[in-house]
XYZ file of C-alpha atoms in Angstrom:
106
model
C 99.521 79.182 107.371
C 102.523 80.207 106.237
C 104.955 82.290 108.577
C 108.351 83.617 107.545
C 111.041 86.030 108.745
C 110.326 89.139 105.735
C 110.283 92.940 106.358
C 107.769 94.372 103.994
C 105.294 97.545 103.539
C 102.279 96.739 100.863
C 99.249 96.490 102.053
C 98.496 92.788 99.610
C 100.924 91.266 101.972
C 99.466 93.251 105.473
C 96.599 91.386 104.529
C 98.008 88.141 103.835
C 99.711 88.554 107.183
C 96.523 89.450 109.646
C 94.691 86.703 107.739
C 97.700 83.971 108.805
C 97.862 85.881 112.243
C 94.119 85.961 113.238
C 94.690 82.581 113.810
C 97.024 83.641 116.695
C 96.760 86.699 119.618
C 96.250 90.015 118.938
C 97.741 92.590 121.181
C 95.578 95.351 122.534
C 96.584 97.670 120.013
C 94.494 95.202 117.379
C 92.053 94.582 119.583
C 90.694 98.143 119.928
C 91.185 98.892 116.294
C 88.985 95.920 115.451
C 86.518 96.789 117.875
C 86.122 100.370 116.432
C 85.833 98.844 113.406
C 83.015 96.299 114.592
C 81.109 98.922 115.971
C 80.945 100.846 112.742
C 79.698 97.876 110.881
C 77.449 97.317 113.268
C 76.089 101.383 113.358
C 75.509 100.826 109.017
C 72.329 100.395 108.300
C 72.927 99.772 104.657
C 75.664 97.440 105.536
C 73.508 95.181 108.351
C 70.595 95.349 106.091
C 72.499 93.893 102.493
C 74.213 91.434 104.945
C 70.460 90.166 106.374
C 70.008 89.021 102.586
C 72.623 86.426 102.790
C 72.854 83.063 104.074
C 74.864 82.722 107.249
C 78.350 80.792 106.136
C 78.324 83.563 103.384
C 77.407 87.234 105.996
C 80.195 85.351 107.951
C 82.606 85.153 105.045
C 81.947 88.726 103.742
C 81.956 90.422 107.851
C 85.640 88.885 107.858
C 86.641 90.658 104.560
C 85.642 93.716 105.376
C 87.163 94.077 108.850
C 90.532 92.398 107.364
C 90.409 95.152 104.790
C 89.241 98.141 107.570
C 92.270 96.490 109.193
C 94.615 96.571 107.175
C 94.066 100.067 105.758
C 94.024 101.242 109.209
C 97.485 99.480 109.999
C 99.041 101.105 107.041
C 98.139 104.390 108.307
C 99.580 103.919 111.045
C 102.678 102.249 110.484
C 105.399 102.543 107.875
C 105.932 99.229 107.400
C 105.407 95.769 108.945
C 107.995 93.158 110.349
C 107.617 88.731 110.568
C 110.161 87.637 113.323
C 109.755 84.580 115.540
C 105.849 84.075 114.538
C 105.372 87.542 115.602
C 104.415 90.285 113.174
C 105.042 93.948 114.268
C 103.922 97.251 112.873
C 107.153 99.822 112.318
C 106.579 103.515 112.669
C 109.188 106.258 113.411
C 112.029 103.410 113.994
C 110.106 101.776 116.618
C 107.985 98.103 116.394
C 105.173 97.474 117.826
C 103.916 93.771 118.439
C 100.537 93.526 117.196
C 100.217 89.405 116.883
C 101.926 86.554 117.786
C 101.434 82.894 117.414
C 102.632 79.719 119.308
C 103.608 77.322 116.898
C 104.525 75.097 119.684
């Protein structure tokens, strides 16, 4: 993990980002998002069944890629861009952050 003051708005480093930050606590604002996002997986059918052909390390692995990915597309929706300050990472929209993660490096 690497964290570091930066302002930036591409999604390659959003996802970067959440994957250093998962490690840390989402804010409720991640929290539902991922949990909408859970549920869908769970709802496909075609998804759960091509998933029940793989061995468990690697249904794990590819479940983690997708919601980083639903994530992150769903961040940059709704946010402008995306702000690392004090092992905190914030979504910007309109001129106003919002915390979404932050980690105690304590």
């Amino acid at each position: 993990m690497f964290i570091k003051n930066q302002t930036f708005s591409d999604e390659d480093t959003l996802l970067e980002k959440i994957f250093d930050f998962a490690l840390g606590e989402a804010t409720e604002h991640i929290t539902t998002i991922t949990n909408g996002i859970t549920a869908e997986m769970q709802e496909s059918k075609e998804l759960q069944a091509h998933l029940a052909t793989l061995e468990e390390e690697d249904r794990l692995a590819l479940e983690d890629e997708i919601l980083q990915e639903n994530l992150a597309r769903a961040l940059m929706s709704d946010f402008q861009s995306f702000k690392v300050q004090d092992a905190k990472l914030y979504g910007i929209a309109n001129g106003q952050e919002t915390l979404l993660y932050s980690v105690d490096l304590h």
